[in-house]
Coordinates of C-alpha atoms and ligand atoms in Angstrom, one line a residue:
X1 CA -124.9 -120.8 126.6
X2 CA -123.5 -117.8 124.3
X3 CA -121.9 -115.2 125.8
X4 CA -122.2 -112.5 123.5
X5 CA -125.0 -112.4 120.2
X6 CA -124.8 -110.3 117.2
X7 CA -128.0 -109.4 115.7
X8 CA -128.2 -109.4 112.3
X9 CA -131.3 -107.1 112.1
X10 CA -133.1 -103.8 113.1
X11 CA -136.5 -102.6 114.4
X12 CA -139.0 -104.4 116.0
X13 CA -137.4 -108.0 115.6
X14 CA -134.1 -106.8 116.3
X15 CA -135.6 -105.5 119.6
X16 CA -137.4 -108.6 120.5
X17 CA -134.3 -111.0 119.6
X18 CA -132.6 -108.6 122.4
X19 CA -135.1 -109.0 124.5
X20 CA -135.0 -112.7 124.9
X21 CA -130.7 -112.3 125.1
X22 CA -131.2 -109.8 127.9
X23 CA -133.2 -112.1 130.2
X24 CA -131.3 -115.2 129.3
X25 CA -128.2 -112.9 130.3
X26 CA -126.2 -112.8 126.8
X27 CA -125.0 -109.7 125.7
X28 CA -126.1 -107.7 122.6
X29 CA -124.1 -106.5 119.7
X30 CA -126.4 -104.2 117.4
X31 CA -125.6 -103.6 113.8
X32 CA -126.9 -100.9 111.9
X33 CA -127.3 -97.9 109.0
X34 CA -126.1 -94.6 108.9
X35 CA -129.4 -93.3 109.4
X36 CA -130.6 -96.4 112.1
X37 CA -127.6 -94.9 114.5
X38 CA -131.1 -93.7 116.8
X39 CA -132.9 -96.8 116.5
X40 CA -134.4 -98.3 119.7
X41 CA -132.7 -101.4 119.5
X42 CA -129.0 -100.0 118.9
X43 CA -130.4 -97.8 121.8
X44 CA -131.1 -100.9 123.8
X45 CA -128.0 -103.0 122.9
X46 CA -124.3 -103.5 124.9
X47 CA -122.9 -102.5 122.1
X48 CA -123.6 -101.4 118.4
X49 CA -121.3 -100.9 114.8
X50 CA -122.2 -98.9 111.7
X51 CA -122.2 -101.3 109.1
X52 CA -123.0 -98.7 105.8
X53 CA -124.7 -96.1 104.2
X54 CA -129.0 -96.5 104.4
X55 CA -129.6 -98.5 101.2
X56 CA -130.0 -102.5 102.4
X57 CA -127.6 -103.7 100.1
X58 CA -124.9 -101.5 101.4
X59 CA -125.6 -102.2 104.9
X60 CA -128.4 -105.0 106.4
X61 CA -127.6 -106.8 103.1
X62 CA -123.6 -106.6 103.2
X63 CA -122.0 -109.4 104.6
X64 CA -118.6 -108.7 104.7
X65 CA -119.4 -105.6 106.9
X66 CA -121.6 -108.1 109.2
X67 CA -118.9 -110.5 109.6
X68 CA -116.2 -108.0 110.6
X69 CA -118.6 -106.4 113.1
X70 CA -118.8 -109.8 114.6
X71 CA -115.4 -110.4 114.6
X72 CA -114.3 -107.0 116.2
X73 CA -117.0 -107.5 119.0
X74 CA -115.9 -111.3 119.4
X75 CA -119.6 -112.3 119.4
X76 CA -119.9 -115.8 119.3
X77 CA -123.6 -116.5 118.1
X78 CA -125.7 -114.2 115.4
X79 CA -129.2 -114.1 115.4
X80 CA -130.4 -113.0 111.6
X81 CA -133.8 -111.9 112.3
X82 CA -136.6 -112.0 109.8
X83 CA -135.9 -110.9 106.0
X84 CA -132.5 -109.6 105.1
X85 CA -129.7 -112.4 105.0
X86 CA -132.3 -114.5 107.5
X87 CA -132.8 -116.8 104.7
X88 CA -129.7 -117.0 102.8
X89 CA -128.1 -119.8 102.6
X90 CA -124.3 -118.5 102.2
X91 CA -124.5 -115.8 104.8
X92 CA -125.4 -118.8 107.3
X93 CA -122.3 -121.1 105.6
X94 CA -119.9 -118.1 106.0
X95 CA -121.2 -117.2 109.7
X96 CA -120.5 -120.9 110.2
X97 CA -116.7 -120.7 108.7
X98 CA -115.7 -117.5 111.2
X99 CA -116.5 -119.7 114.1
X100 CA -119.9 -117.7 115.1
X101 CA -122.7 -120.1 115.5
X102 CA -125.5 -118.7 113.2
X103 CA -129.0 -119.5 115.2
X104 CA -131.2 -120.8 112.8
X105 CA -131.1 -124.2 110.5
X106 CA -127.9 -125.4 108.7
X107 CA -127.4 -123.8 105.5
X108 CA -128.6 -127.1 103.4
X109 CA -131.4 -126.5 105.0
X110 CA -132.1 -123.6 104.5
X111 CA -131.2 -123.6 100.6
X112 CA -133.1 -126.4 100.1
X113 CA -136.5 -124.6 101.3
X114 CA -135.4 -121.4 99.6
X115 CA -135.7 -123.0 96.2
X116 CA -139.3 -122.9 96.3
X117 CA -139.8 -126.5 93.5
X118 CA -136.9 -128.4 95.3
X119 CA -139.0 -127.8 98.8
X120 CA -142.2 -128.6 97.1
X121 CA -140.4 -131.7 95.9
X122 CA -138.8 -132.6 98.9
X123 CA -142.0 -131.8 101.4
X124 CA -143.9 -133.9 98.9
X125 CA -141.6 -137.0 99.4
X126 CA -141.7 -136.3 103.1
X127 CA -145.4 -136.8 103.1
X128 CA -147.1 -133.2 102.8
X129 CA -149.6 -132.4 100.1
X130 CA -148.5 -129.8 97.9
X131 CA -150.8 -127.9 95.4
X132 CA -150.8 -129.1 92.2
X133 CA -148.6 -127.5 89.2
X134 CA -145.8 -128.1 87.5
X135 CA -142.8 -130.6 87.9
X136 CA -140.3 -127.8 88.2
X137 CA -139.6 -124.2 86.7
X138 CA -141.6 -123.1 83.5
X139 CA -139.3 -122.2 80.7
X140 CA -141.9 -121.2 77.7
X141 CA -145.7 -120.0 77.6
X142 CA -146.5 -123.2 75.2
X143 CA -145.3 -125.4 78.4
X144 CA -147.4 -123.4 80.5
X145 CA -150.6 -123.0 78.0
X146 CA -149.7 -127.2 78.3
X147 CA -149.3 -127.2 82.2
X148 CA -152.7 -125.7 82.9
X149 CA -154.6 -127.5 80.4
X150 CA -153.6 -130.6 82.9
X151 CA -154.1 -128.8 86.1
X152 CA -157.1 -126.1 85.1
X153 CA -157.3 -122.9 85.2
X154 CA -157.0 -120.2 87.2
X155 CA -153.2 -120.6 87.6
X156 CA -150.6 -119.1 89.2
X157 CA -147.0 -118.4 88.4
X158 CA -144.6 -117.9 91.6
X159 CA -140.7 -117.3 91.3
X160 CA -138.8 -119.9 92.2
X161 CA -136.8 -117.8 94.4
X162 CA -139.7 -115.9 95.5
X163 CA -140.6 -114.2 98.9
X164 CA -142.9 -111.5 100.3
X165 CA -145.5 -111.6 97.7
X166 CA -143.6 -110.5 95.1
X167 CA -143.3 -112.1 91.4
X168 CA -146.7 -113.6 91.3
X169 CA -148.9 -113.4 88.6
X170 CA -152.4 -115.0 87.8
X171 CA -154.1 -116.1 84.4
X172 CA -157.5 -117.4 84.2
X173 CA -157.2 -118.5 80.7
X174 CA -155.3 -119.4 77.7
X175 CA -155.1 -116.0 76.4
X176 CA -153.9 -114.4 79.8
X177 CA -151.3 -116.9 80.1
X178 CA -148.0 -115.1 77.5
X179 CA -148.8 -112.0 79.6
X180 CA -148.4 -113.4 83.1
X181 CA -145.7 -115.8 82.4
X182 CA -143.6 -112.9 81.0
X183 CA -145.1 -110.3 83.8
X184 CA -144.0 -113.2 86.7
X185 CA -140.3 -113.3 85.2
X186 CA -139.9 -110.0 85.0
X187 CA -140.9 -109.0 88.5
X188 CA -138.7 -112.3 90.1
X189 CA -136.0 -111.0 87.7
X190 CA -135.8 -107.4 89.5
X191 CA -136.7 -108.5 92.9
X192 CA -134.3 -111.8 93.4
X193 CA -131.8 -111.5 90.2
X194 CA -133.3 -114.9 89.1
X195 CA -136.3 -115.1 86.5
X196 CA -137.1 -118.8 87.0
X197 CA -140.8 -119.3 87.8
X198 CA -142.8 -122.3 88.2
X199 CA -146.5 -122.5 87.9
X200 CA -149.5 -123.9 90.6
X201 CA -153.0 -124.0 90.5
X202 CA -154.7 -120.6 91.5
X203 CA -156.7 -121.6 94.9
X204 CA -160.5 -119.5 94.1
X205 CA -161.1 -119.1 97.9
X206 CA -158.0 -120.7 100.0
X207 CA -157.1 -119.8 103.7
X208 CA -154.0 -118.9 104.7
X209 CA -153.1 -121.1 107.5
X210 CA -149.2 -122.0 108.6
X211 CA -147.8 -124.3 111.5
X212 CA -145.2 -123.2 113.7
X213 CA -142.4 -126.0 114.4
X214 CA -139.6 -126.4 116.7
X215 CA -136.8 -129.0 116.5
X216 CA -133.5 -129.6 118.6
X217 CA -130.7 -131.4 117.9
X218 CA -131.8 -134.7 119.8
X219 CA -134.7 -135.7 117.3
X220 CA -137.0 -134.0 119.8
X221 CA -140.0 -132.1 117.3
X222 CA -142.5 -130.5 118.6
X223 CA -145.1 -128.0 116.6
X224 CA -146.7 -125.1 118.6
X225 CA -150.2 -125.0 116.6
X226 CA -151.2 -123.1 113.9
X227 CA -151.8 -119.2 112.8
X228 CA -154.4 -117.9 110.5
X229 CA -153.0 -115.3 108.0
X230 CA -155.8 -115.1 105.8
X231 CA -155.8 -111.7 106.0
X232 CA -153.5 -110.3 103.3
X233 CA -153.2 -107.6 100.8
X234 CA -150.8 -107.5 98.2
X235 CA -150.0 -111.0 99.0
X236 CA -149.1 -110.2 102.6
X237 CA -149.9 -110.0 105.9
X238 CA -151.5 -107.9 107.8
X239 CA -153.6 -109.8 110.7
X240 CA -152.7 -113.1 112.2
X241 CA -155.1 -115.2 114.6
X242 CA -154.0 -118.6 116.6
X243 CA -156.0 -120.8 116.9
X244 CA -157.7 -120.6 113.2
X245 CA -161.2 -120.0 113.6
X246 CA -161.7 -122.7 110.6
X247 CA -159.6 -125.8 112.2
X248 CA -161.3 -128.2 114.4
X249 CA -158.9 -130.0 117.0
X250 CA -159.4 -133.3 114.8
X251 CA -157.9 -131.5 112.2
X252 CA -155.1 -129.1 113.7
X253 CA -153.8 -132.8 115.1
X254 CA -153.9 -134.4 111.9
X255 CA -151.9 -131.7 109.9
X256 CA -149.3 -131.4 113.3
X257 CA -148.5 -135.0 113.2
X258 CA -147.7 -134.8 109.4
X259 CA -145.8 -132.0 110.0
X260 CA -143.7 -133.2 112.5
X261 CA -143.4 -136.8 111.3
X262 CA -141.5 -134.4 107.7
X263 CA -139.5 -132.5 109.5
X264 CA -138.1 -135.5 111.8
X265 CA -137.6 -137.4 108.8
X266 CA -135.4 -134.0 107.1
X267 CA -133.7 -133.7 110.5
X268 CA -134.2 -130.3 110.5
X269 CA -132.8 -128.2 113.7
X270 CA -134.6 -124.8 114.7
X271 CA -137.8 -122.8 114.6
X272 CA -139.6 -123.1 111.4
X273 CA -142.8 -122.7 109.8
X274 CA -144.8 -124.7 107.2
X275 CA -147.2 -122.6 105.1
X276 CA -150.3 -123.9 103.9
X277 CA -153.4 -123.2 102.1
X278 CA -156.7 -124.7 103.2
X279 CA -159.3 -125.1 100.9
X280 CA -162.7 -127.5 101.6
X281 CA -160.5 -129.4 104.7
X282 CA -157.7 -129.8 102.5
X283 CA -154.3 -128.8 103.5
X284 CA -152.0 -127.8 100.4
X285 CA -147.9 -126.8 101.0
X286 CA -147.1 -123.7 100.1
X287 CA -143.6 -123.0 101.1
X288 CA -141.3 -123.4 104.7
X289 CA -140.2 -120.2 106.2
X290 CA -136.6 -121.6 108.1
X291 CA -136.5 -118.1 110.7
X292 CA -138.7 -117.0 113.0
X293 CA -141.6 -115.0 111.6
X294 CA -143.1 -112.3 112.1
X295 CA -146.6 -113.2 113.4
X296 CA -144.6 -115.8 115.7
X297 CA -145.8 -114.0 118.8
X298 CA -149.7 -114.9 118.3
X299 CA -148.1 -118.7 119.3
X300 CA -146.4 -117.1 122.1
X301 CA -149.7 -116.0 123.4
X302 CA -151.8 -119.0 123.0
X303 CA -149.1 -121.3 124.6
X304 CA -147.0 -119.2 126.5
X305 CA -143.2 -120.6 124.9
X306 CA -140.9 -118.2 124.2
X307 CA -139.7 -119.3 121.0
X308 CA -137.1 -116.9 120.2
X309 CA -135.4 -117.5 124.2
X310 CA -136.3 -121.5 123.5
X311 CA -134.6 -121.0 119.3
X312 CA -131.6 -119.3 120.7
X313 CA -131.2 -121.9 123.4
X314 CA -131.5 -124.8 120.5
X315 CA -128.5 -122.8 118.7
X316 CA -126.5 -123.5 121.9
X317 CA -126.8 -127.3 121.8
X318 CA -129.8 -127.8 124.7
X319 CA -132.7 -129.3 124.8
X320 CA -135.7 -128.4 124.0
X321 CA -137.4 -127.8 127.3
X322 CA -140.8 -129.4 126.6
X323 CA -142.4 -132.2 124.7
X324 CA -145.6 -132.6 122.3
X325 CA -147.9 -133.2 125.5
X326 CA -146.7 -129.8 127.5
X327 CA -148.1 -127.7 124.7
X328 CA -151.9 -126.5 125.2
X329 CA -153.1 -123.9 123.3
X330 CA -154.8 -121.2 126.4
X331 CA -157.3 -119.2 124.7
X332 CA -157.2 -116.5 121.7
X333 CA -154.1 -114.1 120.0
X334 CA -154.4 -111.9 117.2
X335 CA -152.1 -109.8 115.8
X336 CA -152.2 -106.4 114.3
X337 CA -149.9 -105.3 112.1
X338 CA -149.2 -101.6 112.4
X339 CA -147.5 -100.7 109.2
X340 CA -146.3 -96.6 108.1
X341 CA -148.7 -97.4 105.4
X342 CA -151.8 -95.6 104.3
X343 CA -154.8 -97.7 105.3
X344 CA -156.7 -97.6 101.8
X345 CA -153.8 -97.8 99.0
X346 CA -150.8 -99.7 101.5
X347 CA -148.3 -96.8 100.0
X348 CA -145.7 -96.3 102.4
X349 CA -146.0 -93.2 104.9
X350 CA -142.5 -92.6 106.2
X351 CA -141.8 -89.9 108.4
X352 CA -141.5 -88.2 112.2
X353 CA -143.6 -89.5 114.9
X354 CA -144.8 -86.2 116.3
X355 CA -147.0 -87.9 119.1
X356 CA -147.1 -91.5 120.5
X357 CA -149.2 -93.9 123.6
X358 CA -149.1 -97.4 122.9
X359 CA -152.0 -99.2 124.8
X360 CA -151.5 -102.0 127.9
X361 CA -153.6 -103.2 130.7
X362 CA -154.3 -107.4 130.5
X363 CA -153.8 -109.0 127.7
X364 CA -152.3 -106.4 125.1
X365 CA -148.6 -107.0 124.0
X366 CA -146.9 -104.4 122.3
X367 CA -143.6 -105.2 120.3
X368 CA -142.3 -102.4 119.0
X369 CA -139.0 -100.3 118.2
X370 CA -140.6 -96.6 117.8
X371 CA -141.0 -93.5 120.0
X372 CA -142.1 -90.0 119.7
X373 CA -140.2 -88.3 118.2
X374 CA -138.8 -91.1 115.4
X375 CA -137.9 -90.5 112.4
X376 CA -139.1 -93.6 110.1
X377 CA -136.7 -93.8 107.2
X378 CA -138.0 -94.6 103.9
X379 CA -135.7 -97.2 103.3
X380 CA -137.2 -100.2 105.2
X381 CA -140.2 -102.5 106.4
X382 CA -143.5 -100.2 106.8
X383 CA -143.7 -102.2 110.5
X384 CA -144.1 -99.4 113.0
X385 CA -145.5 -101.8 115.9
X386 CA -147.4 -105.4 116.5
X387 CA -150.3 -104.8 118.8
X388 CA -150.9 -108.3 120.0
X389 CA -153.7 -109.4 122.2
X390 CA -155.0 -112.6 124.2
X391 CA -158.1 -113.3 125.1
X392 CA -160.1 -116.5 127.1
X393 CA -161.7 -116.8 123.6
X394 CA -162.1 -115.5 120.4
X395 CA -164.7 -113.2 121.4
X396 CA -162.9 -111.7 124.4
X397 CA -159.9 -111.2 122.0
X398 CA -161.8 -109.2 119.7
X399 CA -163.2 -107.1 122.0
X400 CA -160.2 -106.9 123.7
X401 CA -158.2 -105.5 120.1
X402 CA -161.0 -103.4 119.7
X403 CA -160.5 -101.7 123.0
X404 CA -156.3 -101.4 122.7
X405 CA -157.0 -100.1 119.0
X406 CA -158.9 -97.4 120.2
X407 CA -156.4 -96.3 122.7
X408 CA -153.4 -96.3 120.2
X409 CA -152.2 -92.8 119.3
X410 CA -149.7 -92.5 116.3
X411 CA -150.0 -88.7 114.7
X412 CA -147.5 -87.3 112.1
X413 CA -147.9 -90.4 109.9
X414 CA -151.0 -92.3 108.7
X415 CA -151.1 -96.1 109.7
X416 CA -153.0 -99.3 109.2
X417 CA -154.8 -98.4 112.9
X418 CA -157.4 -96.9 111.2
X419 CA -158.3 -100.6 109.0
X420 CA -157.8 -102.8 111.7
X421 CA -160.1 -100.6 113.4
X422 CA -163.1 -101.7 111.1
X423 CA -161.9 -105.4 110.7
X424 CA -162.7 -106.0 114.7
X425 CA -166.0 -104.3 113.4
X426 CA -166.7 -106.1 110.3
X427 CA -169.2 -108.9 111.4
X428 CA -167.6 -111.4 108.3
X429 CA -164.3 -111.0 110.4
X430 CA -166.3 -111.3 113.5
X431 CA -167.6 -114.5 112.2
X432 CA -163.8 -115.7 111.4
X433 CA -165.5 -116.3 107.9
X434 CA -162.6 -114.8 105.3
X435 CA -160.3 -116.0 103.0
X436 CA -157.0 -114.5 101.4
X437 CA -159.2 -112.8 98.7
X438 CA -161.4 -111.3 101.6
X439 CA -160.4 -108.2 102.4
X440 CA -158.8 -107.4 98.9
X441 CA -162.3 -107.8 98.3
X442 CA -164.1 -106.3 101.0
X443 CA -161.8 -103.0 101.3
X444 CA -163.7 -100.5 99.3
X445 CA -166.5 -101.2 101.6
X446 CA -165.2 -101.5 104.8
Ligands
ADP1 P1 -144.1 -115.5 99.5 O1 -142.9 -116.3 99.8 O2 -143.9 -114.4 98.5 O3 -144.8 -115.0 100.8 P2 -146.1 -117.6 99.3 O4 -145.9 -118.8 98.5 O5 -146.0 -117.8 100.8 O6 -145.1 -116.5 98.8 O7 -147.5 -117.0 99.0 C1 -148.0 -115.8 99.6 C2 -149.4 -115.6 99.4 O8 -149.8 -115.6 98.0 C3 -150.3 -116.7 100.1 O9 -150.5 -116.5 101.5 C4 -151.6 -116.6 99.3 O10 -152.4 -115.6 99.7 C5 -151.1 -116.3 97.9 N1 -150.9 -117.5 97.1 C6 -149.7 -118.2 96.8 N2 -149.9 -119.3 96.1 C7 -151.2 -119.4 95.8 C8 -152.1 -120.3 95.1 N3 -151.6 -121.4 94.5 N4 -153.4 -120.0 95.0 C9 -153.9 -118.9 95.6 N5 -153.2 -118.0 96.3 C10 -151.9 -118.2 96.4

């Protein structure tokens, strides 16, 4: 096992990464900002380095500063987190080249899902639908006006190097199409230096629903159900369920054993997961997320694995510690995401933390990285905290979220509390009967 990790990250994953190290018994090396110097989990760690000024690229994003805080600690394992350099390719190569075993999947791997039409392609050959659209990247709007004509409009166009919601435009007709094809490069241009987009069929009334994976270096592949992320603005997430309130058991056994029969046949190595959209019992590949995520604590919940402990312990050679029949899914887990955002427009509310009380008793998991007093910096993630919570069932979940949301006390900054607050009210949600568009939808009325 490793002796000493780097992590790669900050807030609340960075603190949950070090959680699992602490009670495996590996020490922690945090990096960090200028500004992050007071951040719980630099607080937390053995030992921490100022890797740069506050902007991301200068610090989080800046590679060469990460790889000579790992060699003057003498670290020899980096965990990357979620977002930043979690998903680059390189960063994992060069980690790989200074002797310092990057936990997460090799860097073909990884590359080859990060270019959103070759992992389309590839999943597709491996035996996972994929939604249709075109071959590969769009390069004029007369190839597009051509595309859709096949395909049918509404469509969507997604860059190619896309992530967090960003460069995706719609156009539900011919006329709409110039506009959004030039809109869609334009946005992946500024947010991933690359303007190649490709184009898929606009799903009218899709759910969001993803299956979490974990591989070892033996062949062993296991999947650990599935989430529900339906509910999104802005593209992204904002409340995750497991188990989906739309999937029967026939149907959550069908997609797992595709999903697992791909990934054996890739030989991939890690934690991953496969995001779908599900529309009239069809499942459609979206894209594969090769990190942990975010929302991967809802799966925690409902089968009790600690992935990151069981991720970091794959990244040290073992074996995975259970097979396909030790997994039962136990009960209900959502997750609220509790973003510095303000609950009607989702603009960004940075600032002190004047008063705080997190809420607990059974059932209520609380992962966060903030205390009174903090100071959130505008340069980051809007997460302030996930309030997760398990339940026998569905029902007792909900009533359970609605109980630890009324507890929570955040004042000096306005939060997404206050929305989740009238989901667990909302008798639609109640009913699990949403889609992605739902709550765009439904938010003026809430
Ligand atoms: P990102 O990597 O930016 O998160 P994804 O491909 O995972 O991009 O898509 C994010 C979200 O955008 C999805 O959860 C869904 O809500 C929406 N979306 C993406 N593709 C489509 C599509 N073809 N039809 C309808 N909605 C889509």
């Amino acid at each position: 096992m490793f002796k000493k990790i780097l992590i790669a990250n900050r807030g609340d994953i960075a603190v949950r990464v070090l959680r699992a190290c602490k009670e495996i018994g590996i020490s922690t090396v945090a990096v960090h900002s200028e500004i992050d110097s007071n951040l719980m989990n630099v607080l937390l760690a053995d030992e921490s380095v100022c890797i740069g000024p506050n902007r991301a690229m200068d610090s989080y994003l800046n590679i060469s500063a990460i790889l000579s805080a790992a060699e003057l600690t003498r670290v020899d394992a980096l965990h990357p987190g979620v977002g930043f350099l979690s998903e680059n390719s390189k960063f994992a190569k060069i980690v790989g080249e200074h002797n310092v075993k990057f936990i997460g999947p090799s860097p073909e791997h990884i590359s080859m899902m990060g270019d959103k039409i070759i992992a389309k392609k590839t999943i597709f050959e491996f035996g996972i639908p994929i939604i249709p659209g075109s071959k590969g990247e769009v390069i004029s709007v007369q190839q597009s006006i051509e595309i859709a004509k096949d395909i049918g409009y509404p469509v969507i166009f997604k860059a190619t190097n896309g992530g967090g919601g960003k460069g995706m435009k719609i156009a539900n007709n011919e006329d709409e199409i110039a506009n959004a094809f030039s809109m869609a490069k334009g946005e992946a241009k500024t947010n991933f230096n690359d303007d190649n987009v490709y184009m898929e069929k606009y799903l009218a009334n899709p759910r969001h629903i993803e299956i979490q994976i974990i591989a070892d270096n033996y062949g062993n592949v296991v999947y650990l159900g599935e989430r529900d992320c339906s509910i999104q603005r802005n593209h992204q997430k904002l409340l995750e369920e497991s188990p989906s309130p739309a999937l029967s058991k026939k149907d959550r056994e069908k997609i797992g054993k595709i999903v697992v029969n791909a990934i054996s046949k890739m030989g991939y190595v890690g934690v991953g997961t496969i995001e779908f959209l599900y529309e009239n019992n069809e499942f459609f590949f979206m894209e594969m997320n090769t990190r942990i995520q975010v929302e991967h604590s809802v799966t925690e919940m409902v089968t009790g694995i600690d992935i990151v402990k069981e991720q970091i312990r794959i990244a040290a050679g073992e074996k995975l510690s259970f097979s396909q029949s030790d997994v039962k899914i136990n009960g209900h887990a959502i997750e609220f995401r509790i973003n510095a955002e303000d609950p009607q427009t989702f603009i960004p509310t940075p600032g002190m933390i004047t008063e705080l009380y997190f809420p607990g008793g059974i059932g209520v998991r609380i992962d966060s990285h903030v205390y009174r007093g903090y100071k959130i910096p505008q340069y980051y993630d809007s997460l302030v905290a996930k309030l997760i919570v398990h339940g026998k069932d569905r029902e007792e979940c909900l009533a359970r979220g609605e109980r630890a949301l009324s507890e929570i006390v955040i004042e000096g900054i306005s939060t997404t509390t206050e929305l989740h607050k009238k989901l667990v009210q909302n008798k639609e949600v109640i009913n699990g009967d949403y889609n992605i568009h739902w709550l765009e939808r439904n938010l003026k009325n809430l």
